[in-house]
Short mmCIF file of C-alpha atoms and ligand atoms in Angstrom, two decimals:
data_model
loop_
_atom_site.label_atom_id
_atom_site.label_comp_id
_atom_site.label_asym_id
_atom_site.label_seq_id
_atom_site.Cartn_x
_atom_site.Cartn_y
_atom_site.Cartn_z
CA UNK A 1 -16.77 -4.33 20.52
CA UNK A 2 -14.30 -3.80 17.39
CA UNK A 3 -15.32 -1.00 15.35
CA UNK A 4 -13.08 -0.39 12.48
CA UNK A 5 -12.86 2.75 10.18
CA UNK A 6 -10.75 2.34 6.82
CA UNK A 7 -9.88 6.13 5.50
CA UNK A 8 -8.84 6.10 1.87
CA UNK A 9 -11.29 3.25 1.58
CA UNK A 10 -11.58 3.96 -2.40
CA UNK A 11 -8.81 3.53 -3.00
CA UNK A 12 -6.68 0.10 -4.67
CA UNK A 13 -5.82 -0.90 -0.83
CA UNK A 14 -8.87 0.46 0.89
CA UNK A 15 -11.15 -1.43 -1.56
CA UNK A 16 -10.25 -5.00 -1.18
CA UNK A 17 -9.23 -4.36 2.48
CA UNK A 18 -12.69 -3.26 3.35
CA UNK A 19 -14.54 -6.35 1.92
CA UNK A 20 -12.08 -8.13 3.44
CA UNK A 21 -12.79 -6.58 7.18
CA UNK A 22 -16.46 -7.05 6.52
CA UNK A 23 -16.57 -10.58 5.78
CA UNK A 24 -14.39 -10.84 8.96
CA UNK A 25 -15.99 -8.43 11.12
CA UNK A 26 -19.04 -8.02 9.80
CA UNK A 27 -20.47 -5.05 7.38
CA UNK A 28 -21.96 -2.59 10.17
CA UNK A 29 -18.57 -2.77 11.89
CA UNK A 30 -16.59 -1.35 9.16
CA UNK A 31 -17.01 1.87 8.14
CA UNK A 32 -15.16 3.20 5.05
CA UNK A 33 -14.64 6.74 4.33
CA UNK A 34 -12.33 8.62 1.68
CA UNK A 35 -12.36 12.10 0.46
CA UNK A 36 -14.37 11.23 -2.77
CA UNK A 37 -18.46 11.77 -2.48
CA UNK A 38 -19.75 9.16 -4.19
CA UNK A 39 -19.32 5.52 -2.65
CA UNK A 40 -18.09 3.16 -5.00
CA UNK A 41 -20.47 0.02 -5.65
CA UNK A 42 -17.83 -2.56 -4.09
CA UNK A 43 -18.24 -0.64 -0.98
CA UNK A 44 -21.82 -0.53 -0.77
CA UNK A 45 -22.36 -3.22 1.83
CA UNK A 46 -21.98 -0.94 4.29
CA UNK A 47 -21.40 2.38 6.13
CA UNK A 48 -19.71 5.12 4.28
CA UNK A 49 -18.59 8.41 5.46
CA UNK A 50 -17.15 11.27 3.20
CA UNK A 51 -13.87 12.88 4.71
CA UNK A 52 -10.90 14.55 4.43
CA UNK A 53 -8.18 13.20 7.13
CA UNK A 54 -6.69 16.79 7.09
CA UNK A 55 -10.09 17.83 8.74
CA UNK A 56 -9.13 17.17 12.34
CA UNK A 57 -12.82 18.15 13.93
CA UNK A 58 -14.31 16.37 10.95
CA UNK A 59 -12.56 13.10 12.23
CA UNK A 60 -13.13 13.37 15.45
CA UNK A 61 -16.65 13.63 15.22
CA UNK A 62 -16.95 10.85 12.25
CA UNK A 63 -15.00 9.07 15.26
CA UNK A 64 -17.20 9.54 17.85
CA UNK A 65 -20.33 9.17 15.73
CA UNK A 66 -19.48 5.86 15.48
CA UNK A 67 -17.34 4.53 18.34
CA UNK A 68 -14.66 3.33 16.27
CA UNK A 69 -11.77 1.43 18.27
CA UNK A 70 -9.45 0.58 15.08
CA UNK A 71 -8.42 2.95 12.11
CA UNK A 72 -6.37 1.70 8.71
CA UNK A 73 -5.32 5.31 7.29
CA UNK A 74 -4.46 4.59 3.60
CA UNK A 75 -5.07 8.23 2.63
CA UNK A 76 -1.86 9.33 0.72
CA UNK A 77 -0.43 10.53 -2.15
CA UNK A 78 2.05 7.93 -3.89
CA UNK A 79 5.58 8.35 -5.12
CA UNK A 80 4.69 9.33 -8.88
CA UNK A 81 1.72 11.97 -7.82
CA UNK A 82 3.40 13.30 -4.93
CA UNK A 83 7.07 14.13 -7.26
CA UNK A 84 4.44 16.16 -8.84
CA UNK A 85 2.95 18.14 -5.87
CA UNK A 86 5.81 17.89 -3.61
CA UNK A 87 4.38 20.20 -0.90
CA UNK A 88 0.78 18.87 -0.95
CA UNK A 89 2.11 15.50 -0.34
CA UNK A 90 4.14 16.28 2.24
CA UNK A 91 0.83 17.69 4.18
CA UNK A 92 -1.74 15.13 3.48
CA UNK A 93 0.79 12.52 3.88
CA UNK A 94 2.10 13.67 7.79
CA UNK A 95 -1.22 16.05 8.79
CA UNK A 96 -3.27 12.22 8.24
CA UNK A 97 -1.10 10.40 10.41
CA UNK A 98 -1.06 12.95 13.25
CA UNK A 99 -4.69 13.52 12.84
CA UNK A 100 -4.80 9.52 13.62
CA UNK A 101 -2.05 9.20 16.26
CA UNK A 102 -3.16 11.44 18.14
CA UNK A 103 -6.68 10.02 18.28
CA UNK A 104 -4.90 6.94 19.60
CA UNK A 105 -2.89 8.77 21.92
CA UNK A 106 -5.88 10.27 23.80
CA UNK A 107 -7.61 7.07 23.80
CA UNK A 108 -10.30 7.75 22.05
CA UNK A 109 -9.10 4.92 19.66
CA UNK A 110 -7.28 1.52 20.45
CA UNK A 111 -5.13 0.63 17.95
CA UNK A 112 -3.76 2.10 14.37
CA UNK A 113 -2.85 0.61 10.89
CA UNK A 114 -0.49 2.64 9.13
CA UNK A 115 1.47 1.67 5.72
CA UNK A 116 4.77 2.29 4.84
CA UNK A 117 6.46 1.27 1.55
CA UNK A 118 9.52 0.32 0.11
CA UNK A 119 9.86 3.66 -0.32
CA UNK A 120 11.69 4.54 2.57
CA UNK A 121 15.03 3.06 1.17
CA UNK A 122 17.34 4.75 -1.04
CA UNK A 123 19.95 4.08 -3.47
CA UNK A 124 22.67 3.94 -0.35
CA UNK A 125 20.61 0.71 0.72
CA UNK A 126 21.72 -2.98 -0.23
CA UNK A 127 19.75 -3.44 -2.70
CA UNK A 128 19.20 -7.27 -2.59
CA UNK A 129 17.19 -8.97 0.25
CA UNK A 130 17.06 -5.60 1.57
CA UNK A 131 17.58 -6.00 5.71
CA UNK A 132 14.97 -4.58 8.55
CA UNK A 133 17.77 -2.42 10.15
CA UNK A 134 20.05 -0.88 7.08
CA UNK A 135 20.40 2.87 5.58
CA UNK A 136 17.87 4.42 4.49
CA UNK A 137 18.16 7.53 2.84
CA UNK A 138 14.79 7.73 0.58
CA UNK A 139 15.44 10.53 -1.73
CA UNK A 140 11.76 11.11 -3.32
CA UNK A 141 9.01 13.52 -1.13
CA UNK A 142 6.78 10.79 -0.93
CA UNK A 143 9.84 8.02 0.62
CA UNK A 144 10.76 10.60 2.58
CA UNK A 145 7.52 11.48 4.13
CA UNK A 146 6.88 7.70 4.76
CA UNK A 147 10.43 7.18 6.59
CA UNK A 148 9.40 10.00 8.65
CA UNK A 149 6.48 8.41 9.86
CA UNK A 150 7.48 5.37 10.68
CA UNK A 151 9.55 7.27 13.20
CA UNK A 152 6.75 8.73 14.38
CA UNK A 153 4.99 5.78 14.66
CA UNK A 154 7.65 4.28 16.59
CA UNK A 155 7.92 7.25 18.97
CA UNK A 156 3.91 7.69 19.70
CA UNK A 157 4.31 3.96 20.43
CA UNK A 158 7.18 3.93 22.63
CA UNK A 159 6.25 7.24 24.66
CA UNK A 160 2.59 7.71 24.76
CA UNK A 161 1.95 3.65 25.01
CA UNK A 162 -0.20 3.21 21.16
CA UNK A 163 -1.09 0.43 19.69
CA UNK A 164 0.46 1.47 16.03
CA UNK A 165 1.05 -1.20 13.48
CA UNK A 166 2.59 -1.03 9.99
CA UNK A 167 3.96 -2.43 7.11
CA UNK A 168 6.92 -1.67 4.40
CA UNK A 169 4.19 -3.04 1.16
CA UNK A 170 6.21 -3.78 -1.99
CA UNK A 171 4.35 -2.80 -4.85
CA UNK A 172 0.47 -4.34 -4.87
CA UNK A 173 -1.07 -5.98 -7.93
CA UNK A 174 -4.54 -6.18 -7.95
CA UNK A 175 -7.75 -6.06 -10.44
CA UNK A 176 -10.46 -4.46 -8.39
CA UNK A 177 -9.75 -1.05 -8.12
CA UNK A 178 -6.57 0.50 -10.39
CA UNK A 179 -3.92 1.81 -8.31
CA UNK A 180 -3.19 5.52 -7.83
CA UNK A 181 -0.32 6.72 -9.31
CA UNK A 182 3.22 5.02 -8.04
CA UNK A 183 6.36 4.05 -9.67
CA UNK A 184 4.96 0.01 -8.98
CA UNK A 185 1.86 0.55 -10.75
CA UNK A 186 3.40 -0.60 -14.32
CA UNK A 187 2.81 -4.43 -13.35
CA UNK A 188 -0.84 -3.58 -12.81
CA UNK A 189 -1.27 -1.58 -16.73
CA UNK A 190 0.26 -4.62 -18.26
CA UNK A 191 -2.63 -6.79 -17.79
CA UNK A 192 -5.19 -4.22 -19.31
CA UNK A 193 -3.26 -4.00 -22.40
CA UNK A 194 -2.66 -7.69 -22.97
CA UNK A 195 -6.39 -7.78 -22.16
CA UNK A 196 -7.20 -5.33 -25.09
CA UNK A 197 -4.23 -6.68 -26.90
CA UNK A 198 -2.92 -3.76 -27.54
CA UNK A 199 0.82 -3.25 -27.59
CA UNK A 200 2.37 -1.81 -23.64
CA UNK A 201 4.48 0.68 -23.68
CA UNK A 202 6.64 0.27 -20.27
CA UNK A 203 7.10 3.25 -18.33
CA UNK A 204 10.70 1.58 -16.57
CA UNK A 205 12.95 -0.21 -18.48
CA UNK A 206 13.17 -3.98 -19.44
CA UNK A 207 15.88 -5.12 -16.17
CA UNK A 208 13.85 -2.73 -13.42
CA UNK A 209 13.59 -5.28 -10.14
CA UNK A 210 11.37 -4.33 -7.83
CA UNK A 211 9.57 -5.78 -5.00
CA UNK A 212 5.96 -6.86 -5.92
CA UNK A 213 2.64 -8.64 -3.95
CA UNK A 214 -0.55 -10.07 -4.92
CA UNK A 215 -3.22 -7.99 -3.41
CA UNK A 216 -4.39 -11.07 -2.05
CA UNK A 217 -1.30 -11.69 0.12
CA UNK A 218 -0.78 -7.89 1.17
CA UNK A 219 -4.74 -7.87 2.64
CA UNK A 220 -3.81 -11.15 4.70
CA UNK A 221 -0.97 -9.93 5.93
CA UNK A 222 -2.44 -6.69 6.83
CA UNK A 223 -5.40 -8.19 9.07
CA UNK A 224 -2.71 -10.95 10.51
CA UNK A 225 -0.68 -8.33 12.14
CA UNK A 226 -3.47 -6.24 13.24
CA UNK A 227 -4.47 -9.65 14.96
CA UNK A 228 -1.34 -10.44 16.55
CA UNK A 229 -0.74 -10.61 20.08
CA UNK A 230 0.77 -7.19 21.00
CA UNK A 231 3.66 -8.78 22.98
CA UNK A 232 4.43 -10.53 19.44
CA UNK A 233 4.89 -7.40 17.90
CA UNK A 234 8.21 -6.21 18.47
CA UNK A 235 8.50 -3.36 15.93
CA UNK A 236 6.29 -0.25 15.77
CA UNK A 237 7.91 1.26 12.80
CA UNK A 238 7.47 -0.94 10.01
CA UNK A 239 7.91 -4.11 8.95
CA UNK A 240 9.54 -5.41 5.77
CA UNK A 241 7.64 -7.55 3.69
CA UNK A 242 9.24 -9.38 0.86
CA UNK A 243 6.57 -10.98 -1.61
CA UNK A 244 8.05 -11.87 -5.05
CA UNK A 245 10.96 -9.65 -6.95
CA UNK A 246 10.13 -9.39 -11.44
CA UNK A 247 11.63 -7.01 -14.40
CA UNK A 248 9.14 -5.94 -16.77
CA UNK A 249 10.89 -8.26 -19.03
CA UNK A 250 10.02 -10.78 -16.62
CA UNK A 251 6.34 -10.17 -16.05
CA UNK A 252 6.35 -9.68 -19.59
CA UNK A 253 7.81 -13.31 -20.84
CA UNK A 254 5.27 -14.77 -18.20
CA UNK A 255 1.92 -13.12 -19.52
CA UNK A 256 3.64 -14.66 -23.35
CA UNK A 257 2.58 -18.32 -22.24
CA UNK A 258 -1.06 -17.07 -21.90
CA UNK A 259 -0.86 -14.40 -24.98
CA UNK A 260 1.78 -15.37 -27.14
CA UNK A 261 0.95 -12.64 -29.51
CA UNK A 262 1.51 -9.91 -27.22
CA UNK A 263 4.22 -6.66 -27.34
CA UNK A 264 6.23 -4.70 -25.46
CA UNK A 265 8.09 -1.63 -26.04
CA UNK A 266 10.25 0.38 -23.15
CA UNK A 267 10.10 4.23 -22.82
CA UNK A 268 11.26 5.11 -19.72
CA UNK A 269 10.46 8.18 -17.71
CA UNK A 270 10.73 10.08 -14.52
CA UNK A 271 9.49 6.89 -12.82
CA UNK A 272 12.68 4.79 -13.77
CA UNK A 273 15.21 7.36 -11.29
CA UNK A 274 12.87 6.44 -8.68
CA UNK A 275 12.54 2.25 -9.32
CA UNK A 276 16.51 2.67 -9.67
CA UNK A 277 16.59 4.12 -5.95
CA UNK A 278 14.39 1.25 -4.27
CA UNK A 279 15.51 -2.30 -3.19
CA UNK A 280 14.92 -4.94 -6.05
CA UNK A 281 14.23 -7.57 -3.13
CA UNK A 282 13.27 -7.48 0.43
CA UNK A 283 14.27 -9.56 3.84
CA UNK A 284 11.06 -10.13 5.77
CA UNK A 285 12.47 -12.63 8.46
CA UNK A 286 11.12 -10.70 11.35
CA UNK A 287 7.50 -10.11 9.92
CA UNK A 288 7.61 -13.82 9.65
CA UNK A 289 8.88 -14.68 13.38
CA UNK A 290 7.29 -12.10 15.01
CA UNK A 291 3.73 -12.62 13.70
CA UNK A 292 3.65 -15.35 11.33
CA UNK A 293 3.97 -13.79 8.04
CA UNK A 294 3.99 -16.24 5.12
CA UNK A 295 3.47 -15.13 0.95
CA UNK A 296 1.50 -17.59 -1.34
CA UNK A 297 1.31 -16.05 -4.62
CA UNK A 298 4.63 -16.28 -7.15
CA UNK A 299 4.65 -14.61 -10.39
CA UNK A 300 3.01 -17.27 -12.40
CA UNK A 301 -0.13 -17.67 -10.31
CA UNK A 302 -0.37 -13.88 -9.93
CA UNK A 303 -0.36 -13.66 -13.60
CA UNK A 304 -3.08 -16.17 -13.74
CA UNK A 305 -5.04 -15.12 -11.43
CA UNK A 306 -4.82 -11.39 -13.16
CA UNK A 307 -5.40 -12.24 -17.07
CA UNK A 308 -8.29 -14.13 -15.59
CA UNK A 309 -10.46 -11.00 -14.12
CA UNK A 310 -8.83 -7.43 -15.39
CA UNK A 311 -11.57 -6.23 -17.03
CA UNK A 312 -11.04 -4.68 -20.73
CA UNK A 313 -11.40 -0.97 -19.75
CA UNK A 314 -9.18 0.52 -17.59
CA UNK A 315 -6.05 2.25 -16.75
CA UNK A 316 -4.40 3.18 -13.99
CA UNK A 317 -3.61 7.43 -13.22
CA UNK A 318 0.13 6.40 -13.54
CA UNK A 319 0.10 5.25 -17.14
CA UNK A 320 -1.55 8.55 -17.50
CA UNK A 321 1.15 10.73 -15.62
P1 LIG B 1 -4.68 4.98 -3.62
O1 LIG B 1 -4.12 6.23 -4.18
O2 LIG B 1 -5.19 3.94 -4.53
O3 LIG B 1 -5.84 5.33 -2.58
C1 LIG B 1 -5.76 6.38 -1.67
C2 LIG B 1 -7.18 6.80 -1.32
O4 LIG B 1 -7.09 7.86 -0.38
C3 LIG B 1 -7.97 7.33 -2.53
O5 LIG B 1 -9.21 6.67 -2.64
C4 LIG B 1 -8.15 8.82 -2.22
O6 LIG B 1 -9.39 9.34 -2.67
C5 LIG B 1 -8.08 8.82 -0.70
N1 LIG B 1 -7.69 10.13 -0.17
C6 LIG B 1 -6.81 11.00 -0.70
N2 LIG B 1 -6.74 12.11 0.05
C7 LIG B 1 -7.59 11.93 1.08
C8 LIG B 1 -7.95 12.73 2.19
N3 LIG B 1 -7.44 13.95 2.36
N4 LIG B 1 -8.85 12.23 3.06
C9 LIG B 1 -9.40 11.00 2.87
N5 LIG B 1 -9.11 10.21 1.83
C10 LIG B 1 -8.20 10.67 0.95
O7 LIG B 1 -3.55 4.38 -2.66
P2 LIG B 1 -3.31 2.85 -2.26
O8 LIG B 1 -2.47 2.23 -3.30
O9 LIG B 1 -4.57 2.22 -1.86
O10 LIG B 1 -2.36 3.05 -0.99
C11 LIG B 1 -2.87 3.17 0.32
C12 LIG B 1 -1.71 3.35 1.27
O11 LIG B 1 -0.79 2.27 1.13
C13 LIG B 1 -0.89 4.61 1.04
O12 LIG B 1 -0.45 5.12 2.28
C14 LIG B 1 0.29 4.12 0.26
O13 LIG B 1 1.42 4.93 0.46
C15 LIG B 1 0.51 2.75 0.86
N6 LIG B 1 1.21 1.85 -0.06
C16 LIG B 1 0.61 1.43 -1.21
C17 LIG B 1 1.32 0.59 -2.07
C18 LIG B 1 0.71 0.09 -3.34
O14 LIG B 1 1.41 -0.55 -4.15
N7 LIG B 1 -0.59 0.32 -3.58
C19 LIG B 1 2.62 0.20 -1.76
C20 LIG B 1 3.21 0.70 -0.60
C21 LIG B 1 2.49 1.51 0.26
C1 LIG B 2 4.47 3.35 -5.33
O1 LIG B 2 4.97 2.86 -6.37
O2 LIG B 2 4.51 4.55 -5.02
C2 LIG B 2 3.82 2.40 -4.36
C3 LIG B 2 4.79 1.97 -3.33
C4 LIG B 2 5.71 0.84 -3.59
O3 LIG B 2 4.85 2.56 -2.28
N1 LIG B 2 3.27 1.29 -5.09
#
């Protein structure tokens, strides 16, 4: 019997993802756990253990307690945060992972999700319709530390027979839980101010591409390759994932038609050296032979779909960085 654990479960991934794996799988079979005590009320459905992934007996025994087969570790620090506490990030980022692998590599779990980011690339990389295979050459702690394990991944995988999975997300948009502090997390903020019609002050400037995703899509995709066959999935470092490519000026001129009245001004920061070194656009051909992969929001329906249910209150830790 599938028992899933989601660790970072709080957190903008880990919240939608576990409602998601409940409705699937059914509440007692997913247990969510993140460092913070208190269990946030969209997570109340079910099981919910405190922990911190760095505390290997601690996992183990949450683990055991339950008989988990499956584990989604989305416990991280994100590019923004971790350019901030270099070293910490380094450590939660690669001691979670291991903690995790190696769980799978004894057996004592079946199969791991893992997610990697756009991240890994670097300002060497083509830069449109960014390729599977290509350089990559991250230069930020937090790309780095994501490039390094997906090479893990791929190794556990290849010489100690796991069941790892992952994914290269673009940057997720989503209005049930504010995301936590990455160089993407602009074309989340946006709504909230338009909301309160306020005036946004952009923390990247006005022709910034970057790869984006509707939460929506980036939770489908995540359960459809956990599902896959195994013989269909033929890479165990990551896979690309496009979704759709917007500037601020972009995401900007499409929220107009809803709120004509509202502004924009740019004052880029530390953020923008970081956009400037990731892809603006992504090739996800394999993700979509291998296992099926297939987007279905574009930028106007995300924007819909976003202006509709951000609530008024709200913003996100990396407006506040
Ligand atoms: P987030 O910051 O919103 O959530 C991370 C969660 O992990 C938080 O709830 C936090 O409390 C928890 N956590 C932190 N340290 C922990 C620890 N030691 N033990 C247990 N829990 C801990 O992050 P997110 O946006 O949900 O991202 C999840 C994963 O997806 C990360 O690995 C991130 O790198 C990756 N990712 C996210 C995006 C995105 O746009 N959100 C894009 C690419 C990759
Ligand atoms: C970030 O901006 O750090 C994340 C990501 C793309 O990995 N959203």
């Amino acid at each position: 019997m599938k028992k899933i654990m989601v660790i970072g479960a709080s957190g903008q991934i880990g919240t939608e993802l576990v409602i998601a794996l409940r409705e699937k799988f059914g509440n007692d079979n997913v247990i969510a756990s993140d460092l913070k005590e208190t269990i946030k009320a969209a997570l109340s459905g079910g099981p919910y253990e405190q922990l911190d992934v760095m505390d290997n007996e601690a996992l183990k025994a949450i683990v055991n307690k339950h008989s988990i087969t499956e584990i989604y570790l989305l416990a991280a620090l994100l590019s923004a945060t971790a350019e901030k506490h270099p070293d910490f990030a380094w450590k939660l980022n690669m001691e979670g992972l291991f903690n995790v692998l190696n769980l799978a590599k004894e057996k004592v779990i079946k199969k791991v999700f893992w997610p990697s980011s756009i991240a890994v690339f670097g300002s060497n990389t083509p830069k449109y319709n960014t390729p599977q295979y290509t350089i990559m050459e991250p230069s930020t702690v937090y790309g780095i530390s994501k490039l390094a394990g997906e090479r893990w991944c791929e190794y556990y995988a290849k010489q100690y027979n796991v069941d790892v999975r992952s994914i290269r997300y673009p940057g997720l948009i989503s209005y049930t839980s504010l995301p936590g502090g990455g160089t993407t997390d602009y074309a989340v903020d946006i709504f909230y101010s338009a909301k309160r019609n306020e005036k946004y002050t952009c923390f990247l400037s006005e022709q910034t591409a970057l790869p984006m995703m509707y939460m929506e899509d980036a939770i489908r995709a995540t359960i459809g390759l956990m599902e896959a066959p195994d013989d269909s999935i033929k890479i165990r470092s990551s896979y690309n994932l496009g979704g759709i490519s917007f500037t601020p000026a972009e995401i900007y001129a499409e929220i107009k038609k809803t709120k004509p009245d509202f502004e924009i001004e740019y004052a880029p920061d530390f953020r923008q050296k970081i956009a400037d070194s990731w892809p603006s656009s992504i090739d996800d051909v394999d993700a979509r032979n291998d296992w099926g992969w297939n987007g279905e929001f574009n930028l106007e329906k995300l924007c819909k779909i976003m202006l509709e249910n951000v609530l008024d209150a709200g913003i996100s830790v990396s407006q506040n960085t």
